[in-house]
Amino acid sequence: MHGVPLLVALLLVGIISRSNLIATAACVLLIIKFSNLHFIFSILERRGLEIGLLFLLLAILVPVASGKVTEKELLITFTSLPGILAIAGGALATHLNGEGLRLLQIDPEMIFGILLGSMIGIVFLDGVPVGPLMAAGLTALFLETIRLFQ
């Protein structure tokens, strides 16, 4: 039963750190593993990120769909300093997310350090674990910075 001890450890750490998302993800993967539905792993590996991003975008765009944000407000935001900084932040974040995805494809074991860091951020910094790709992107940036100085 490869991977079961690590998934159980993640489940326990998720429970201890009060991270429902990590605990739930570990539970779902354990259920898939014990149910012999292994074909789901390849689907999740190929499309899981897209599915997760879809739901994240849906949640973020609800104020637009519900009319809480108007076109006029969007135009004003795009022409203000905070709006321009938001555009720059979005461009930088997506670049870092791409670097993080590449890092995780090359070194998938890095996810455990990223999850541990996320749990530290949740417990001690009152953080929210919605950015494993961003965390991987920052890790890639840190690694590149270290390589520059070696």
Coordinates of N, CA, C and O in Angstrom, one line a residue:
M1 N 0.8 -1.2 0.0 CA 0.0 0.0 0.0 C 0.9 1.2 0.0 O 1.0 2.0 1.0
H2 N 1.5 1.5 -1.1 CA 2.3 2.7 -1.3 C 1.5 4.0 -1.1 O 0.5 4.1 -1.6
G3 N 2.1 4.9 -0.4 CA 1.5 6.2 -0.2 C 0.5 6.3 0.9 O 0.2 7.4 1.4
V4 N 0.0 5.2 1.5 CA -1.0 5.3 2.5 C -0.5 5.9 3.8 O -1.1 6.8 4.4
P5 N 0.7 5.5 4.3 CA 1.2 6.2 5.5 C 1.4 7.7 5.3 O 1.1 8.5 6.2
L6 N 1.8 8.1 4.1 CA 2.0 9.6 3.9 C 0.6 10.3 3.9 O 0.5 11.4 4.4
L7 N -0.4 9.6 3.2 CA -1.7 10.2 3.2 C -2.3 10.3 4.6 O -3.0 11.3 5.0
V8 N -2.1 9.3 5.4 CA -2.6 9.3 6.8 C -1.9 10.4 7.6 O -2.5 11.1 8.4
A9 N -0.6 10.5 7.4 CA 0.1 11.6 8.0 C -0.4 13.0 7.6 O -0.6 13.8 8.5
L10 N -0.7 13.1 6.3 CA -1.3 14.4 5.9 C -2.6 14.6 6.5 O -3.0 15.8 6.9
L11 N -3.4 13.6 6.6 CA -4.7 13.7 7.2 C -4.6 14.2 8.7 O -5.3 15.1 9.1
L12 N -3.7 13.5 9.4 CA -3.5 13.9 10.8 C -3.0 15.3 10.9 O -3.4 16.1 11.8
V13 N -2.0 15.7 10.1 CA -1.5 17.1 10.1 C -2.6 18.1 9.8 O -2.7 19.1 10.4
G14 N -3.4 17.7 8.8 CA -4.5 18.6 8.4 C -5.5 18.8 9.6 O -6.0 19.9 9.8
I15 N -5.8 17.7 10.3 CA -6.7 17.8 11.4 C -6.0 18.6 12.5 O -6.7 19.5 13.1
I16 N -4.8 18.3 12.9 CA -4.1 19.1 13.9 C -4.0 20.5 13.6 O -4.2 21.4 14.5
S17 N -3.7 20.8 12.3 CA -3.5 22.3 12.0 C -4.8 23.0 11.6 O -4.8 24.1 11.2
R18 N -5.9 22.2 11.8 CA -7.2 22.8 11.5 C -7.4 23.2 10.0 O -8.0 24.2 9.7
S19 N -6.7 22.5 9.1 CA -6.8 22.7 7.7 C -7.8 21.7 7.1 O -7.4 20.6 6.7
N20 N -9.1 22.1 7.0 CA -10.1 21.2 6.4 C -9.8 20.8 5.0 O -10.1 19.6 4.6
L21 N -9.2 21.7 4.2 CA -8.9 21.3 2.8 C -7.9 20.2 2.7 O -8.0 19.3 1.9
I22 N -6.8 20.3 3.5 CA -5.7 19.3 3.4 C -6.3 18.0 4.0 O -6.0 16.9 3.4
A23 N -7.0 18.0 5.1 CA -7.6 16.8 5.6 C -8.6 16.1 4.7 O -8.5 14.9 4.5
T24 N -9.4 16.9 4.1 CA -10.4 16.4 3.1 C -9.7 15.8 1.9 O -10.1 14.7 1.4
A25 N -8.7 16.5 1.4 CA -8.0 16.0 0.2 C -7.3 14.6 0.5 O -7.4 13.7 -0.3
A26 N -6.7 14.5 1.7 CA -6.1 13.3 2.1 C -7.1 12.2 2.2 O -6.9 11.0 1.8
C27 N -8.3 12.5 2.8 CA -9.4 11.5 3.0 C -9.9 11.0 1.6 O -10.1 9.8 1.4
V28 N -10.1 12.0 0.7 CA -10.6 11.6 -0.6 C -9.6 10.7 -1.3 O -10.0 9.7 -1.9
L29 N -8.3 11.0 -1.3 CA -7.3 10.2 -1.9 C -7.2 8.8 -1.2 O -7.1 7.8 -1.9
L30 N -7.4 8.7 0.1 CA -7.4 7.4 0.8 C -8.6 6.6 0.3 O -8.5 5.4 0.1
I31 N -9.8 7.2 0.2 CA -11.0 6.5 -0.2 C -10.8 6.0 -1.6 O -11.2 4.8 -1.9
I32 N -10.3 6.8 -2.5 CA -10.0 6.4 -3.9 C -9.1 5.2 -3.9 O -9.3 4.2 -4.6
K33 N -8.0 5.3 -3.1 CA -7.0 4.2 -3.0 C -7.6 2.9 -2.5 O -7.4 1.9 -3.1
F34 N -8.4 3.0 -1.4 CA -9.0 1.8 -0.8 C -10.1 1.3 -1.6 O -10.5 0.1 -1.5
S35 N -10.7 2.1 -2.5 CA -11.8 1.6 -3.3 C -11.3 1.0 -4.6 O -12.2 0.7 -5.5
N36 N -10.0 1.0 -4.8 CA -9.4 0.5 -6.1 C -9.9 1.2 -7.3 O -10.1 0.6 -8.3
L37 N -10.1 2.5 -7.1 CA -10.5 3.4 -8.3 C -9.3 4.1 -8.8 O -9.4 5.4 -8.9
H38 N -8.2 3.4 -9.0 CA -6.9 4.0 -9.3 C -6.9 4.8 -10.6 O -6.1 5.7 -10.7
F39 N -7.9 4.6 -11.5 CA -7.9 5.3 -12.7 C -8.3 6.8 -12.4 O -7.9 7.7 -13.2
I40 N -8.9 7.1 -11.3 CA -9.2 8.5 -10.9 C -7.9 9.3 -10.7 O -7.9 10.5 -10.9
F41 N -6.9 8.6 -10.2 CA -5.6 9.3 -9.9 C -5.1 10.0 -11.2 O -4.6 11.1 -11.2
S42 N -5.1 9.2 -12.3 CA -4.6 9.8 -13.6 C -5.5 11.0 -14.0 O -5.0 12.0 -14.6
I43 N -6.8 10.9 -13.8 CA -7.7 12.0 -14.1 C -7.4 13.2 -13.3 O -7.3 14.3 -13.8
L44 N -7.3 13.0 -12.0 CA -6.9 14.1 -11.1 C -5.6 14.7 -11.4 O -5.4 15.9 -11.3
E45 N -4.6 13.9 -11.8 CA -3.3 14.3 -12.1 C -3.3 15.2 -13.3 O -2.7 16.2 -13.4
R46 N -4.1 14.8 -14.3 CA -4.2 15.6 -15.6 C -5.1 16.8 -15.5 O -4.8 17.8 -16.0
R47 N -6.2 16.7 -14.8 CA -7.3 17.7 -14.9 C -7.6 18.3 -13.5 O -8.4 19.2 -13.4
G48 N -7.1 17.8 -12.4 CA -7.4 18.2 -11.1 C -7.1 19.7 -10.9 O -7.9 20.4 -10.3
L49 N -6.0 20.2 -11.4 CA -5.6 21.6 -11.2 C -6.7 22.5 -11.9 O -7.1 23.5 -11.4
E50 N -7.0 22.1 -13.1 CA -8.0 22.9 -13.9 C -9.4 22.9 -13.2 O -10.0 23.9 -13.1
I51 N -9.8 21.7 -12.6 CA -11.1 21.7 -11.9 C -11.0 22.6 -10.7 O -11.9 23.3 -10.4
G52 N -9.9 22.5 -9.9 CA -9.8 23.3 -8.7 C -9.8 24.8 -9.1 O -10.4 25.6 -8.4
L53 N -9.0 25.2 -10.1 CA -9.0 26.6 -10.6 C -10.4 27.1 -11.0 O -10.7 28.2 -10.8
L54 N -11.1 26.2 -11.7 CA -12.5 26.5 -12.1 C -13.3 26.9 -10.9 O -13.9 28.0 -10.9
F55 N -13.3 26.1 -9.9 CA -14.1 26.4 -8.7 C -13.6 27.7 -8.0 O -14.4 28.5 -7.5
L56 N -12.3 27.9 -8.0 CA -11.7 29.1 -7.4 C -12.2 30.3 -8.1 O -12.6 31.3 -7.5
L57 N -12.1 30.3 -9.5 CA -12.6 31.4 -10.3 C -14.1 31.6 -10.1 O -14.5 32.8 -10.1
L58 N -14.8 30.6 -10.1 CA -16.3 30.7 -9.9 C -16.6 31.5 -8.6 O -17.4 32.4 -8.5
A59 N -15.9 31.1 -7.5 CA -16.1 31.8 -6.2 C -15.7 33.2 -6.3 O -16.4 34.1 -5.7
I60 N -14.6 33.5 -7.0 CA -14.1 34.9 -7.1 C -15.0 35.8 -7.9 O -15.2 37.0 -7.7
L61 N -15.6 35.2 -9.0 CA -16.4 35.9 -9.9 C -17.9 36.1 -9.5 O -18.6 36.7 -10.2
V62 N -18.3 35.5 -8.4 CA -19.7 35.6 -8.0 C -20.1 37.1 -7.8 O -21.2 37.4 -8.2
P63 N -19.3 37.9 -7.2 CA -19.7 39.3 -7.1 C -20.0 40.0 -8.5 O -20.9 40.8 -8.6
V64 N -19.3 39.6 -9.5 CA -19.6 40.1 -10.9 C -21.0 39.6 -11.3 O -21.8 40.3 -11.8
A65 N -21.2 38.3 -11.2 CA -22.4 37.6 -11.7 C -23.6 38.1 -10.9 O -24.7 38.3 -11.4
S66 N -23.4 38.4 -9.6 CA -24.6 38.9 -8.8 C -24.8 40.3 -8.9 O -25.8 40.8 -8.3
G67 N -24.0 41.1 -9.6 CA -24.2 42.5 -9.8 C -23.6 43.4 -8.7 O -23.8 44.6 -8.7
K68 N -22.9 42.8 -7.8 CA -22.2 43.6 -6.7 C -21.1 44.4 -7.3 O -20.7 45.4 -6.7
V69 N -20.5 44.0 -8.4 CA -19.4 44.8 -9.1 C -20.0 45.2 -10.5 O -20.4 44.3 -11.2
T70 N -19.9 46.5 -10.8 CA -20.4 47.0 -12.0 C -19.2 47.2 -13.0 O -18.1 47.3 -12.6
E71 N -19.6 47.4 -14.3 CA -18.6 47.7 -15.3 C -17.9 49.0 -15.0 O -16.7 49.1 -15.2
K72 N -18.6 50.0 -14.5 CA -18.0 51.3 -14.2 C -17.0 51.1 -13.1 O -15.9 51.7 -13.2
E73 N -17.3 50.4 -12.1 CA -16.4 50.1 -11.0 C -15.1 49.4 -11.5 O -14.0 49.8 -11.1
L74 N -15.3 48.5 -12.4 CA -14.1 47.8 -13.0 C -13.3 48.7 -13.8 O -12.0 48.7 -13.6
L75 N -13.9 49.6 -14.6 CA -13.1 50.5 -15.4 C -12.3 51.5 -14.5 O -11.1 51.8 -14.7
I76 N -12.9 52.0 -13.4 CA -12.2 52.9 -12.5 C -11.1 52.1 -11.8 O -10.0 52.7 -11.6
T77 N -11.3 50.9 -11.5 CA -10.2 50.1 -10.8 C -9.1 49.9 -11.8 O -7.9 50.0 -11.4
F78 N -9.3 49.6 -13.0 CA -8.2 49.4 -14.0 C -7.4 50.6 -14.2 O -6.3 50.6 -14.7
T79 N -8.0 51.8 -14.0 CA -7.3 53.0 -14.3 C -6.7 53.7 -13.0 O -6.1 54.8 -13.1
S80 N -6.8 53.0 -11.9 CA -6.3 53.5 -10.6 C -5.0 52.8 -10.3 O -4.7 51.8 -10.9
L81 N -4.2 53.4 -9.4 CA -2.9 52.8 -9.0 C -3.1 51.4 -8.4 O -2.5 50.4 -8.8
P82 N -4.1 51.2 -7.5 CA -4.3 49.8 -7.0 C -4.7 48.9 -8.1 O -4.3 47.7 -8.1
G83 N -5.5 49.3 -9.1 CA -5.9 48.5 -10.2 C -4.7 48.1 -11.1 O -4.6 46.9 -11.5
I84 N -3.9 49.0 -11.3 CA -2.7 48.8 -12.2 C -1.8 47.8 -11.4 O -1.2 46.9 -12.0
L85 N -1.6 48.0 -10.1 CA -0.8 47.1 -9.3 C -1.4 45.7 -9.2 O -0.7 44.7 -9.2
A86 N -2.8 45.6 -9.2 CA -3.4 44.3 -9.3 C -3.2 43.6 -10.6 O -2.9 42.4 -10.6
I87 N -3.1 44.3 -11.7 CA -2.8 43.7 -13.0 C -1.4 43.2 -13.0 O -1.1 42.1 -13.4
A88 N -0.4 44.0 -12.5 CA 1.0 43.6 -12.4 C 1.1 42.4 -11.4 O 1.8 41.4 -11.7
G89 N 0.4 42.4 -10.3 CA 0.4 41.3 -9.4 C -0.1 40.0 -10.0 O 0.4 39.0 -9.8
G90 N -1.2 40.2 -10.7 CA -1.8 39.0 -11.4 C -0.8 38.4 -12.4 O -0.7 37.2 -12.5
A91 N -0.1 39.3 -13.2 CA 0.8 38.8 -14.2 C 2.0 38.1 -13.5 O 2.4 37.0 -13.9
L92 N 2.5 38.7 -12.4 CA 3.6 38.1 -11.7 C 3.2 36.8 -11.1 O 3.9 35.8 -11.1
A93 N 2.0 36.8 -10.5 CA 1.5 35.6 -9.8 C 1.4 34.4 -10.8 O 1.8 33.3 -10.5
T94 N 0.8 34.7 -12.0 CA 0.6 33.6 -13.0 C 2.0 33.1 -13.5 O 2.1 31.9 -13.7
H95 N 2.9 34.0 -13.6 CA 4.3 33.6 -14.0 C 4.9 32.6 -12.9 O 5.4 31.6 -13.2
L96 N 4.8 33.1 -11.7 CA 5.3 32.3 -10.6 C 4.5 30.9 -10.4 O 5.1 29.9 -10.2
N97 N 3.2 31.0 -10.7 CA 2.5 29.7 -10.6 C 2.9 28.7 -11.7 O 3.1 27.5 -11.5
G98 N 3.3 29.3 -12.9 CA 3.8 28.4 -14.0 C 5.1 27.8 -13.6 O 5.4 26.6 -13.8
E99 N 6.0 28.6 -12.9 CA 7.3 28.1 -12.5 C 7.1 27.1 -11.4 O 7.8 26.1 -11.3
G100 N 6.1 27.3 -10.5 CA 5.8 26.3 -9.5 C 5.3 25.0 -10.0 O 5.7 23.9 -9.6
L101 N 4.5 25.1 -11.0 CA 4.0 23.9 -11.7 C 5.1 23.1 -12.3 O 5.2 21.9 -12.2
R102 N 6.0 23.8 -13.0 CA 7.2 23.1 -13.6 C 8.1 22.5 -12.5 O 8.5 21.3 -12.6
L103 N 8.2 23.2 -11.3 CA 9.0 22.6 -10.2 C 8.4 21.4 -9.7 O 9.1 20.4 -9.5
L104 N 7.1 21.4 -9.5 CA 6.4 20.2 -9.0 C 6.4 19.0 -10.0 O 6.3 17.9 -9.6
Q105 N 6.4 19.3 -11.3 CA 6.5 18.3 -12.3 C 7.9 17.6 -12.2 O 8.0 16.4 -12.4
I106 N 8.9 18.4 -12.0 CA 10.3 17.9 -11.9 C 10.5 17.2 -10.6 O 11.1 16.2 -10.5
D107 N 10.1 17.9 -9.5 CA 10.3 17.3 -8.1 C 9.0 17.2 -7.4 O 8.7 18.1 -6.5
P108 N 8.2 16.2 -7.7 CA 6.9 16.2 -7.0 C 7.0 16.0 -5.5 O 6.0 16.4 -4.8
E109 N 8.1 15.5 -5.0 CA 8.2 15.3 -3.6 C 8.3 16.7 -2.8 O 8.1 16.7 -1.6
M110 N 8.5 17.8 -3.5 CA 8.5 19.1 -2.9 C 7.2 19.5 -2.3 O 7.1 20.4 -1.5
I111 N 6.1 18.8 -2.8 CA 4.8 19.2 -2.3 C 4.7 19.0 -0.8 O 3.9 19.8 -0.1
F112 N 5.4 18.1 -0.2 CA 5.3 17.8 1.2 C 5.9 19.0 2.0 O 5.4 19.4 3.0
G113 N 7.0 19.5 1.5 CA 7.6 20.7 2.2 C 6.6 21.9 2.0 O 6.5 22.7 2.9
I114 N 6.0 22.0 0.8 CA 5.1 23.1 0.6 C 3.9 23.0 1.5 O 3.4 24.0 2.1
L115 N 3.4 21.8 1.7 CA 2.2 21.6 2.6 C 2.6 21.8 4.0 O 1.8 22.4 4.8
L116 N 3.8 21.4 4.4 CA 4.2 21.7 5.8 C 4.4 23.2 6.0 O 3.9 23.7 7.0
G117 N 4.9 23.9 5.0 CA 5.0 25.3 5.1 C 3.6 26.0 5.2 O 3.4 26.9 5.9
S118 N 2.7 25.4 4.4 CA 1.3 25.9 4.4 C 0.7 25.7 5.8 O 0.0 26.6 6.3
M119 N 0.9 24.6 6.4 CA 0.4 24.3 7.7 C 1.0 25.2 8.8 O 0.3 25.7 9.6
I120 N 2.3 25.5 8.6 CA 2.9 26.5 9.6 C 2.3 27.9 9.4 O 2.0 28.6 10.3
G121 N 2.0 28.2 8.1 CA 1.4 29.5 7.8 C -0.1 29.6 8.4 O -0.5 30.6 8.9
I122 N -0.8 28.4 8.3 CA -2.1 28.4 8.8 C -2.1 28.6 10.4 O -2.8 29.4 10.9
V123 N -1.3 27.8 11.0 CA -1.3 27.7 12.5 C -0.7 29.0 13.1 O -1.2 29.6 14.0
F124 N 0.5 29.5 12.6 CA 1.2 30.6 13.2 C 1.0 31.9 12.6 O 1.2 33.0 13.2
L125 N 0.6 32.0 11.3 CA 0.5 33.2 10.6 C -1.0 33.6 10.2 O -1.2 34.5 9.4
D126 N -1.9 32.7 10.7 CA -3.3 32.9 10.4 C -3.6 32.9 8.8 O -4.4 33.7 8.3
G127 N -2.9 32.1 8.1 CA -2.9 32.0 6.7 C -4.1 31.2 6.2 O -4.8 30.5 6.9
V128 N -4.3 31.2 4.9 CA -5.3 30.4 4.2 C -4.6 29.6 3.1 O -3.9 30.2 2.2
P129 N -4.8 28.3 3.1 CA -4.0 27.4 2.2 C -4.7 27.3 0.8 O -5.2 26.3 0.4
V130 N -4.7 28.4 0.0 CA -5.3 28.3 -1.3 C -4.2 28.4 -2.4 O -4.6 28.4 -3.6
G131 N -2.9 28.4 -2.0 CA -1.9 28.7 -3.1 C -0.8 27.7 -3.1 O 0.4 28.2 -3.1
P132 N -1.0 26.4 -3.2 CA 0.2 25.5 -3.3 C 1.0 25.8 -4.5 O 2.3 25.7 -4.5
L133 N 0.4 26.2 -5.6 CA 1.2 26.5 -6.8 C 2.0 27.8 -6.6 O 3.1 27.9 -7.0
M134 N 1.4 28.8 -5.9 CA 2.1 30.0 -5.6 C 3.3 29.7 -4.7 O 4.4 30.2 -4.8
A135 N 3.0 28.8 -3.7 CA 4.1 28.4 -2.8 C 5.2 27.7 -3.6 O 6.4 28.0 -3.3
A136 N 4.8 26.9 -4.5 CA 5.9 26.2 -5.3 C 6.6 27.2 -6.2 O 7.8 27.2 -6.4
G137 N 5.8 28.2 -6.7 CA 6.5 29.3 -7.5 C 7.5 30.1 -6.7 O 8.5 30.4 -7.2
L138 N 7.1 30.4 -5.5 CA 8.0 31.1 -4.6 C 9.2 30.3 -4.3 O 10.4 30.8 -4.2
T139 N 9.0 29.0 -4.1 CA 10.1 28.0 -3.9 C 11.0 28.0 -5.1 O 12.3 28.1 -4.9
A140 N 10.5 28.0 -6.3 CA 11.3 28.0 -7.5 C 12.1 29.3 -7.6 O 13.3 29.3 -7.9
L141 N 11.4 30.4 -7.2 CA 12.1 31.7 -7.2 C 13.3 31.7 -6.2 O 14.4 32.2 -6.5
F142 N 13.0 31.2 -5.0 CA 14.1 31.1 -4.0 C 15.2 30.3 -4.5 O 16.4 30.6 -4.3
L143 N 14.9 29.1 -5.1 CA 16.0 28.2 -5.6 C 16.8 28.9 -6.7 O 18.0 28.8 -6.7
E144 N 16.1 29.6 -7.6 CA 16.8 30.4 -8.7 C 17.7 31.5 -8.1 O 18.8 31.7 -8.5
T145 N 17.2 32.2 -7.1 CA 18.0 33.2 -6.4 C 19.2 32.7 -5.7 O 20.3 33.2 -5.9
I146 N 19.1 31.5 -5.1 CA 20.2 30.9 -4.5 C 21.2 30.4 -5.5 O 22.4 30.6 -5.3
R147 N 20.8 29.9 -6.6 CA 21.7 29.5 -7.7 C 22.5 30.7 -8.3 O 23.6 30.5 -8.7
L148 N 21.8 31.8 -8.3 CA 22.5 33.0 -8.8 C 23.7 33.4 -8.0 O 24.7 33.9 -8.5
F149 N 23.6 33.2 -6.7 CA 24.7 33.6 -5.7 C 25.7 32.5 -5.4 O 26.5 32.6 -4.6
Q150 N 25.6 31.4 -6.1 CA 26.5 30.3 -5.9 C 27.6 30.3 -6.9 O 27.6 30.7 -7.9

